[in-house]
Amino acid sequence: MPLNERQELILEGLRHEGEVEVDALSKQLGVTTQTVRRDLSELCDQGLALRMHGGAKRAPSTTARAYEDRRLNNMADKQSVASAAAQLIPDGASVAINIGTTTEQVAEALRLHKDLMVVSNNMNIISILRGTRLKSLSVIGGEVRLSDGAVIGEDAVAAINQYKVDFAVIGTSSIDSDGSVLDFDPREVAVARAIIANARQKILVADVSKFDVAAPYRICNIANLDHIILNAPPPAAFTEAARVGNINLIITEAHNG
């Protein structure tokens, strides 16, 4: 059974936090507790979560499946956002790409580019870009998060700090309307910060569902970015922050069908 958008967000919370509570999810997602319980029940029935009093906890050995499921959701929107990002990157450029299902779509959109130098903390990039006309492909060393193939931690940060690339392509789990770009895992956030710090042009790719997610760790503020590509218009406050910061805000508004 395909997951709805709320269930995707719940699984993301389970992946990072280990467990979720019905009352907290109701407030975070802006729905009734009955709706949350129904979503959790369906996730548990599919083996993606385990019931516990007042909520649910992460099911063993299902986090990788959750990441695979997210790859298949909102595919048309992700591809539209990715295509817009690829158009900003010329042949021959150097590009750093972080972990994420949308950033992986950017890698797909770059397959026909020539002579790119690509560096990433995403193990999945290997299979996407292998056999293309790249100049080079480097996946940095460090601890591999088994749930999604992210390379994270201090060694990964140190490896990224050896580079200075033309473009950073960044995905995220959460965006705040005040312009904060956020995520759940501080080890992943540290790598994303390093990628941004070592790039000349910074591109954020995301879908607007990220505005409905609250994550605790700041990657950056949009003032640190050059381009933001979204699948639909963001909250007005975010649009105004991008205007004030003179950031190139691109809305793709892809439609399925």
PDB file of C-alpha atoms in Angstrom:
ATOM      1  CA  MET A   1       0.000   0.000   0.000  1.00  0.00           C
ATOM      2  CA  PRO A   2       1.481   3.400  -0.959  1.00  0.00           C
ATOM      3  CA  LEU A   3       2.178   5.777   1.900  1.00  0.00           C
ATOM      4  CA  ASN A   4       0.483   9.149   2.225  1.00  0.00           C
ATOM      5  CA  GLU A   5       2.480  12.313   2.891  1.00  0.00           C
ATOM      6  CA  ARG A   6       1.800  12.260   6.643  1.00  0.00           C
ATOM      7  CA  GLN A   7       2.999   8.675   6.884  1.00  0.00           C
ATOM      8  CA  GLU A   8       6.197   9.580   5.049  1.00  0.00           C
ATOM      9  CA  LEU A   9       6.836  12.311   7.621  1.00  0.00           C
ATOM     10  CA  ILE A  10       6.039   9.947  10.490  1.00  0.00           C
ATOM     11  CA  LEU A  11       8.511   7.385   9.119  1.00  0.00           C
ATOM     12  CA  GLU A  12      11.154  10.091   8.829  1.00  0.00           C
ATOM     13  CA  GLY A  13      10.614  10.945  12.491  1.00  0.00           C
ATOM     14  CA  LEU A  14      10.841   7.269  13.425  1.00  0.00           C
ATOM     15  CA  ARG A  15      14.050   6.888  11.459  1.00  0.00           C
ATOM     16  CA  HIS A  16      15.721   9.754  13.300  1.00  0.00           C
ATOM     17  CA  GLU A  17      14.105   9.658  16.766  1.00  0.00           C
ATOM     18  CA  GLY A  18      13.255   5.972  17.188  1.00  0.00           C
ATOM     19  CA  GLU A  19       9.714   6.577  18.462  1.00  0.00           C
ATOM     20  CA  VAL A  20       6.826   9.007  18.041  1.00  0.00           C
ATOM     21  CA  GLU A  21       3.858  10.037  20.179  1.00  0.00           C
ATOM     22  CA  VAL A  22       0.300  10.496  18.971  1.00  0.00           C
ATOM     23  CA  ASP A  23      -0.299  13.848  20.697  1.00  0.00           C
ATOM     24  CA  ALA A  24       2.960  15.362  19.443  1.00  0.00           C
ATOM     25  CA  LEU A  25       2.304  14.174  15.884  1.00  0.00           C
ATOM     26  CA  SER A  26      -1.227  15.591  16.008  1.00  0.00           C
ATOM     27  CA  LYS A  27       0.146  19.038  16.804  1.00  0.00           C
ATOM     28  CA  GLN A  28       3.061  18.782  14.362  1.00  0.00           C
ATOM     29  CA  LEU A  29       0.939  17.611  11.432  1.00  0.00           C
ATOM     30  CA  GLY A  30      -2.134  19.689  12.219  1.00  0.00           C
ATOM     31  CA  VAL A  31      -4.543  16.728  12.226  1.00  0.00           C
ATOM     32  CA  THR A  32      -6.667  14.966  14.832  1.00  0.00           C
ATOM     33  CA  THR A  33      -5.289  12.281  17.103  1.00  0.00           C
ATOM     34  CA  GLN A  34      -7.692   9.845  15.424  1.00  0.00           C
ATOM     35  CA  THR A  35      -6.052  10.547  12.056  1.00  0.00           C
ATOM     36  CA  VAL A  36      -2.602  10.000  13.548  1.00  0.00           C
ATOM     37  CA  ARG A  37      -3.691   6.712  15.136  1.00  0.00           C
ATOM     38  CA  ARG A  38      -5.067   5.528  11.791  1.00  0.00           C
ATOM     39  CA  ASP A  39      -1.792   6.436  10.047  1.00  0.00           C
ATOM     40  CA  LEU A  40       0.217   4.646  12.725  1.00  0.00           C
ATOM     41  CA  SER A  41      -2.041   1.610  12.554  1.00  0.00           C
ATOM     42  CA  GLU A  42      -1.480   1.327   8.800  1.00  0.00           C
ATOM     43  CA  LEU A  43       2.292   1.691   9.233  1.00  0.00           C
ATOM     44  CA  CYS A  44       2.269  -1.019  11.893  1.00  0.00           C
ATOM     45  CA  ASP A  45       0.139  -3.297   9.703  1.00  0.00           C
ATOM     46  CA  GLN A  46       2.763  -2.931   6.956  1.00  0.00           C
ATOM     47  CA  GLY A  47       5.561  -3.807   9.368  1.00  0.00           C
ATOM     48  CA  LEU A  48       7.107  -0.340   9.185  1.00  0.00           C
ATOM     49  CA  ALA A  49       6.518   0.501  12.866  1.00  0.00           C
ATOM     50  CA  LEU A  50       5.691  -1.214  16.164  1.00  0.00           C
ATOM     51  CA  ARG A  51       2.810  -0.197  18.419  1.00  0.00           C
ATOM     52  CA  MET A  52       3.585   1.226  21.851  1.00  0.00           C
ATOM     53  CA  HIS A  53       1.442   3.000  24.432  1.00  0.00           C
ATOM     54  CA  GLY A  54       0.649   6.484  23.167  1.00  0.00           C
ATOM     55  CA  GLY A  55       2.418   6.104  19.839  1.00  0.00           C
ATOM     56  CA  ALA A  56       4.787   3.861  17.920  1.00  0.00           C
ATOM     57  CA  LYS A  57       8.453   2.981  17.707  1.00  0.00           C
ATOM     58  CA  ARG A  58      10.763   2.142  14.851  1.00  0.00           C
ATOM     59  CA  ALA A  59      10.516  -1.415  13.629  1.00  0.00           C
ATOM     60  CA  PRO A  60      13.822  -3.317  13.404  1.00  0.00           C
ATOM     61  CA  SER A  61      15.387  -3.523   9.942  1.00  0.00           C
ATOM     62  CA  THR A  62      12.778  -1.326   8.247  1.00  0.00           C
ATOM     63  CA  THR A  63      14.514   2.043   8.072  1.00  0.00           C
ATOM     64  CA  ALA A  64      16.106   1.208   4.722  1.00  0.00           C
ATOM     65  CA  ARG A  65      12.698   0.207   3.384  1.00  0.00           C
ATOM     66  CA  ALA A  66      11.295   3.529   4.570  1.00  0.00           C
ATOM     67  CA  TYR A  67      13.962   5.367   2.579  1.00  0.00           C
ATOM     68  CA  GLU A  68      13.140   3.286  -0.488  1.00  0.00           C
ATOM     69  CA  ASP A  69       9.450   4.103  -0.058  1.00  0.00           C
ATOM     70  CA  ARG A  70      10.208   7.839   0.083  1.00  0.00           C
ATOM     71  CA  ARG A  71      12.087   7.582  -3.212  1.00  0.00           C
ATOM     72  CA  LEU A  72       8.838   6.593  -4.912  1.00  0.00           C
ATOM     73  CA  ASN A  73       6.670   9.337  -3.420  1.00  0.00           C
ATOM     74  CA  ASN A  74       6.091  12.675  -5.196  1.00  0.00           C
ATOM     75  CA  MET A  75       8.365  11.467  -7.985  1.00  0.00           C
ATOM     76  CA  ALA A  76       7.135  13.944 -10.616  1.00  0.00           C
ATOM     77  CA  ASP A  77       7.716  16.881  -8.267  1.00  0.00           C
ATOM     78  CA  LYS A  78      11.182  15.650  -7.312  1.00  0.00           C
ATOM     79  CA  GLN A  79      12.129  15.196 -10.963  1.00  0.00           C
ATOM     80  CA  SER A  80      10.904  18.695 -11.824  1.00  0.00           C
ATOM     81  CA  VAL A  81      12.899  20.231  -8.973  1.00  0.00           C
ATOM     82  CA  ALA A  82      15.940  18.164  -9.966  1.00  0.00           C
ATOM     83  CA  SER A  83      15.699  19.225 -13.602  1.00  0.00           C
ATOM     84  CA  ALA A  84      15.679  22.882 -12.577  1.00  0.00           C
ATOM     85  CA  ALA A  85      18.754  22.321 -10.412  1.00  0.00           C
ATOM     86  CA  ALA A  86      20.605  20.544 -13.215  1.00  0.00           C
ATOM     87  CA  GLN A  87      19.966  23.494 -15.511  1.00  0.00           C
ATOM     88  CA  LEU A  88      21.940  25.717 -13.142  1.00  0.00           C
ATOM     89  CA  ILE A  89      25.019  23.469 -13.379  1.00  0.00           C
ATOM     90  CA  PRO A  90      27.118  23.677 -16.560  1.00  0.00           C
ATOM     91  CA  ASP A  91      29.270  20.963 -18.092  1.00  0.00           C
ATOM     92  CA  GLY A  92      32.719  20.794 -16.556  1.00  0.00           C
ATOM     93  CA  ALA A  93      31.649  22.050 -13.125  1.00  0.00           C
ATOM     94  CA  SER A  94      32.527  20.542  -9.742  1.00  0.00           C
ATOM     95  CA  VAL A  95      29.513  19.554  -7.645  1.00  0.00           C
ATOM     96  CA  ALA A  96      28.981  18.317  -4.074  1.00  0.00           C
ATOM     97  CA  ILE A  97      25.719  16.461  -3.404  1.00  0.00           C
ATOM     98  CA  ASN A  98      24.422  15.452   0.022  1.00  0.00           C
ATOM     99  CA  ILE A  99      22.114  12.626   1.101  1.00  0.00           C
ATOM    100  CA  GLY A 100      18.433  12.700   0.180  1.00  0.00           C
ATOM    101  CA  THR A 101      15.838  11.351  -2.219  1.00  0.00           C
ATOM    102  CA  THR A 102      15.541  14.706  -4.011  1.00  0.00           C
ATOM    103  CA  THR A 103      19.297  15.179  -4.325  1.00  0.00           C
ATOM    104  CA  GLU A 104      19.478  11.698  -5.832  1.00  0.00           C
ATOM    105  CA  GLN A 105      17.052  12.890  -8.483  1.00  0.00           C
ATOM    106  CA  VAL A 106      19.431  15.785  -9.166  1.00  0.00           C
ATOM    107  CA  ALA A 107      22.170  13.210  -9.746  1.00  0.00           C
ATOM    108  CA  GLU A 108      19.845  11.449 -12.208  1.00  0.00           C
ATOM    109  CA  ALA A 109      19.243  14.764 -13.979  1.00  0.00           C
ATOM    110  CA  LEU A 110      23.016  15.281 -14.291  1.00  0.00           C
ATOM    111  CA  ARG A 111      23.620  11.966 -16.059  1.00  0.00           C
ATOM    112  CA  LEU A 112      23.878  13.598 -19.494  1.00  0.00           C
ATOM    113  CA  HIS A 113      26.229  16.352 -18.354  1.00  0.00           C
ATOM    114  CA  LYS A 114      29.858  16.115 -19.467  1.00  0.00           C
ATOM    115  CA  ASP A 115      33.087  16.311 -17.492  1.00  0.00           C
ATOM    116  CA  LEU A 116      31.557  16.951 -14.083  1.00  0.00           C
ATOM    117  CA  MET A 117      33.608  16.384 -10.944  1.00  0.00           C
ATOM    118  CA  VAL A 118      31.142  15.042  -8.360  1.00  0.00           C
ATOM    119  CA  VAL A 119      31.784  14.505  -4.654  1.00  0.00           C
ATOM    120  CA  SER A 120      29.126  13.186  -2.280  1.00  0.00           C
ATOM    121  CA  ASN A 121      28.381  11.693   1.122  1.00  0.00           C
ATOM    122  CA  ASN A 122      25.650   9.580  -0.513  1.00  0.00           C
ATOM    123  CA  MET A 123      26.606   5.993  -1.335  1.00  0.00           C
ATOM    124  CA  ASN A 124      23.601   5.711  -3.676  1.00  0.00           C
ATOM    125  CA  ILE A 125      25.222   8.237  -6.025  1.00  0.00           C
ATOM    126  CA  ILE A 126      27.649   5.536  -7.187  1.00  0.00           C
ATOM    127  CA  SER A 127      25.015   3.458  -8.946  1.00  0.00           C
ATOM    128  CA  ILE A 128      23.275   6.554 -10.343  1.00  0.00           C
ATOM    129  CA  LEU A 129      26.334   8.170 -11.935  1.00  0.00           C
ATOM    130  CA  ARG A 130      28.542   5.183 -12.713  1.00  0.00           C
ATOM    131  CA  GLY A 131      28.993   4.821 -16.462  1.00  0.00           C
ATOM    132  CA  THR A 132      28.203   8.460 -17.251  1.00  0.00           C
ATOM    133  CA  ARG A 133      30.489  11.049 -18.816  1.00  0.00           C
ATOM    134  CA  LEU A 134      31.867  12.393 -15.546  1.00  0.00           C
ATOM    135  CA  LYS A 135      35.402  13.618 -15.138  1.00  0.00           C
ATOM    136  CA  SER A 136      35.492  12.068 -11.654  1.00  0.00           C
ATOM    137  CA  LEU A 137      33.232  10.704  -8.918  1.00  0.00           C
ATOM    138  CA  SER A 138      34.269  10.664  -5.261  1.00  0.00           C
ATOM    139  CA  VAL A 139      32.259   9.319  -2.342  1.00  0.00           C
ATOM    140  CA  ILE A 140      33.866  10.566   0.842  1.00  0.00           C
ATOM    141  CA  GLY A 141      34.975   8.251   3.629  1.00  0.00           C
ATOM    142  CA  GLY A 142      33.457   7.948   7.071  1.00  0.00           C
ATOM    143  CA  GLU A 143      30.714   6.147   8.985  1.00  0.00           C
ATOM    144  CA  VAL A 144      27.955   4.810   6.714  1.00  0.00           C
ATOM    145  CA  ARG A 145      24.407   5.132   8.053  1.00  0.00           C
ATOM    146  CA  LEU A 146      22.954   1.796   7.013  1.00  0.00           C
ATOM    147  CA  SER A 147      19.359   3.028   6.757  1.00  0.00           C
ATOM    148  CA  ASP A 148      20.004   5.222   3.718  1.00  0.00           C
ATOM    149  CA  GLY A 149      23.660   5.066   2.652  1.00  0.00           C
ATOM    150  CA  ALA A 150      24.648   8.456   4.085  1.00  0.00           C
ATOM    151  CA  VAL A 151      28.308   8.918   5.026  1.00  0.00           C
ATOM    152  CA  ILE A 152      28.304  10.974   8.226  1.00  0.00           C
ATOM    153  CA  GLY A 153      30.418  12.051  11.181  1.00  0.00           C
ATOM    154  CA  GLU A 154      33.725  13.779  11.827  1.00  0.00           C
ATOM    155  CA  ASP A 155      35.713  11.863   9.202  1.00  0.00           C
ATOM    156  CA  ALA A 156      33.169  12.802   6.547  1.00  0.00           C
ATOM    157  CA  VAL A 157      33.380  16.474   7.539  1.00  0.00           C
ATOM    158  CA  ALA A 158      37.174  16.365   7.380  1.00  0.00           C
ATOM    159  CA  ALA A 159      37.006  14.778   3.914  1.00  0.00           C
ATOM    160  CA  ILE A 160      34.609  17.417   2.572  1.00  0.00           C
ATOM    161  CA  ASN A 161      36.864  20.167   3.929  1.00  0.00           C
ATOM    162  CA  GLN A 162      39.549  19.074   1.443  1.00  0.00           C
ATOM    163  CA  TYR A 163      37.392  20.308  -1.449  1.00  0.00           C
ATOM    164  CA  LYS A 164      36.268  23.644  -2.882  1.00  0.00           C
ATOM    165  CA  VAL A 165      33.523  22.991  -5.438  1.00  0.00           C
ATOM    166  CA  ASP A 166      31.571  25.181  -7.818  1.00  0.00           C
ATOM    167  CA  PHE A 167      28.123  23.999  -6.678  1.00  0.00           C
ATOM    168  CA  ALA A 168      26.622  22.426  -3.563  1.00  0.00           C
ATOM    169  CA  VAL A 169      23.304  20.611  -3.971  1.00  0.00           C
ATOM    170  CA  ILE A 170      21.625  20.213  -0.595  1.00  0.00           C
ATOM    171  CA  GLY A 171      18.458  18.430   0.492  1.00  0.00           C
ATOM    172  CA  THR A 172      16.863  18.712   3.922  1.00  0.00           C
ATOM    173  CA  SER A 173      14.211  17.186   6.187  1.00  0.00           C
ATOM    174  CA  SER A 174      12.739  20.439   7.491  1.00  0.00           C
ATOM    175  CA  ILE A 175      12.377  24.094   6.497  1.00  0.00           C
ATOM    176  CA  ASP A 176      11.041  26.846   8.750  1.00  0.00           C
ATOM    177  CA  SER A 177       9.150  29.804   7.343  1.00  0.00           C
ATOM    178  CA  ASP A 178      11.708  32.105   8.994  1.00  0.00           C
ATOM    179  CA  GLY A 179      14.347  30.750   6.597  1.00  0.00           C
ATOM    180  CA  SER A 180      15.947  28.066   8.763  1.00  0.00           C
ATOM    181  CA  VAL A 181      17.016  24.866   6.995  1.00  0.00           C
ATOM    182  CA  LEU A 182      16.991  21.973   9.466  1.00  0.00           C
ATOM    183  CA  ASP A 183      17.501  18.241   9.944  1.00  0.00           C
ATOM    184  CA  PHE A 184      17.336  15.509  12.581  1.00  0.00           C
ATOM    185  CA  ASP A 185      20.804  13.921  12.778  1.00  0.00           C
ATOM    186  CA  PRO A 186      23.579  16.262  13.984  1.00  0.00           C
ATOM    187  CA  ARG A 187      26.186  14.090  12.228  1.00  0.00           C
ATOM    188  CA  GLU A 188      24.379  14.519   8.904  1.00  0.00           C
ATOM    189  CA  VAL A 189      23.927  18.238   9.576  1.00  0.00           C
ATOM    190  CA  ALA A 190      27.670  18.664  10.164  1.00  0.00           C
ATOM    191  CA  VAL A 191      28.413  17.195   6.729  1.00  0.00           C
ATOM    192  CA  ALA A 192      25.800  19.379   5.038  1.00  0.00           C
ATOM    193  CA  ARG A 193      27.310  22.467   6.695  1.00  0.00           C
ATOM    194  CA  ALA A 194      30.759  21.477   5.436  1.00  0.00           C
ATOM    195  CA  ILE A 195      29.431  21.003   1.894  1.00  0.00           C
ATOM    196  CA  ILE A 196      27.873  24.481   1.978  1.00  0.00           C
ATOM    197  CA  ALA A 197      31.006  26.063   3.451  1.00  0.00           C
ATOM    198  CA  ASN A 198      33.154  24.601   0.673  1.00  0.00           C
ATOM    199  CA  ALA A 199      31.037  25.590  -2.332  1.00  0.00           C
ATOM    200  CA  ARG A 200      30.877  28.771  -4.406  1.00  0.00           C
ATOM    201  CA  GLN A 201      27.189  28.411  -5.329  1.00  0.00           C
ATOM    202  CA  LYS A 202      24.701  26.757  -2.975  1.00  0.00           C
ATOM    203  CA  ILE A 203      21.461  25.147  -4.207  1.00  0.00           C
ATOM    204  CA  LEU A 204      18.709  23.880  -1.889  1.00  0.00           C
ATOM    205  CA  VAL A 205      16.279  21.378  -3.431  1.00  0.00           C
ATOM    206  CA  ALA A 206      13.129  20.386  -1.540  1.00  0.00           C
ATOM    207  CA  ASP A 207       9.385  19.952  -1.622  1.00  0.00           C
ATOM    208  CA  VAL A 208       7.076  22.181   0.398  1.00  0.00           C
ATOM    209  CA  SER A 209       6.028  19.340   2.725  1.00  0.00           C
ATOM    210  CA  LYS A 210       9.301  20.111   4.536  1.00  0.00           C
ATOM    211  CA  PHE A 211       7.611  23.221   5.972  1.00  0.00           C
ATOM    212  CA  ASP A 212       5.319  20.863   7.930  1.00  0.00           C
ATOM    213  CA  VAL A 213       8.248  19.089   9.628  1.00  0.00           C
ATOM    214  CA  ALA A 214       9.958  20.390  12.771  1.00  0.00           C
ATOM    215  CA  ALA A 215      13.599  19.282  13.122  1.00  0.00           C
ATOM    216  CA  PRO A 216      15.983  20.430  15.874  1.00  0.00           C
ATOM    217  CA  TYR A 217      19.348  20.962  14.162  1.00  0.00           C
ATOM    218  CA  ARG A 218      20.112  23.915  11.898  1.00  0.00           C
ATOM    219  CA  ILE A 219      22.011  23.285   8.677  1.00  0.00           C
ATOM    220  CA  CYS A 220      21.965  26.927   7.649  1.00  0.00           C
ATOM    221  CA  ASN A 221      19.737  29.918   7.014  1.00  0.00           C
ATOM    222  CA  ILE A 222      18.598  30.719   3.504  1.00  0.00           C
ATOM    223  CA  ALA A 223      20.873  33.767   3.660  1.00  0.00           C
ATOM    224  CA  ASN A 224      23.699  31.232   3.197  1.00  0.00           C
ATOM    225  CA  LEU A 225      22.172  29.962  -0.079  1.00  0.00           C
ATOM    226  CA  ASP A 226      22.160  31.248  -3.649  1.00  0.00           C
ATOM    227  CA  HIS A 227      19.305  29.228  -5.172  1.00  0.00           C
ATOM    228  CA  ILE A 228      16.241  27.562  -3.639  1.00  0.00           C
ATOM    229  CA  ILE A 229      14.171  25.206  -5.798  1.00  0.00           C
ATOM    230  CA  LEU A 230      10.753  24.084  -4.548  1.00  0.00           C
ATOM    231  CA  ASN A 231       7.877  22.185  -6.135  1.00  0.00           C
ATOM    232  CA  ALA A 232       5.222  24.712  -5.032  1.00  0.00           C
ATOM    233  CA  PRO A 233       5.046  28.193  -3.461  1.00  0.00           C
ATOM    234  CA  PRO A 234       6.353  28.337   0.130  1.00  0.00           C
ATOM    235  CA  PRO A 235       4.822  30.341   3.014  1.00  0.00           C
ATOM    236  CA  ALA A 236       4.734  34.094   2.417  1.00  0.00           C
ATOM    237  CA  ALA A 237       7.251  34.801   5.179  1.00  0.00           C
ATOM    238  CA  PHE A 238       9.771  32.483   3.520  1.00  0.00           C
ATOM    239  CA  THR A 239       9.234  34.112   0.127  1.00  0.00           C
ATOM    240  CA  GLU A 240       9.833  37.520   1.699  1.00  0.00           C
ATOM    241  CA  ALA A 241      13.018  36.288   3.428  1.00  0.00           C
ATOM    242  CA  ALA A 242      14.287  35.010   0.081  1.00  0.00           C
ATOM    243  CA  ARG A 243      13.468  38.362  -1.570  1.00  0.00           C
ATOM    244  CA  VAL A 244      15.253  40.327   1.146  1.00  0.00           C
ATOM    245  CA  GLY A 245      18.260  38.030   0.855  1.00  0.00           C
ATOM    246  CA  ASN A 246      18.294  38.384  -2.946  1.00  0.00           C
ATOM    247  CA  ILE A 247      18.089  34.604  -3.298  1.00  0.00           C
ATOM    248  CA  ASN A 248      16.998  33.015  -6.555  1.00  0.00           C
ATOM    249  CA  LEU A 249      13.729  31.265  -5.605  1.00  0.00           C
ATOM    250  CA  ILE A 250      12.549  28.839  -8.306  1.00  0.00           C
ATOM    251  CA  ILE A 251       9.072  27.256  -8.117  1.00  0.00           C
ATOM    252  CA  THR A 252       8.612  24.337 -10.489  1.00  0.00           C
ATOM    253  CA  GLU A 253       4.996  23.376  -9.630  1.00  0.00           C
ATOM    254  CA  ALA A 254       5.140  20.035 -11.411  1.00  0.00           C
ATOM    255  CA  HIS A 255       1.858  18.162 -11.715  1.00  0.00           C
ATOM    256  CA  ASN A 256       1.402  14.426 -11.709  1.00  0.00           C
ATOM    257  CA  GLY A 257      -0.492  12.916 -14.584  1.00  0.00           C
TER     258      GLY A 257
END
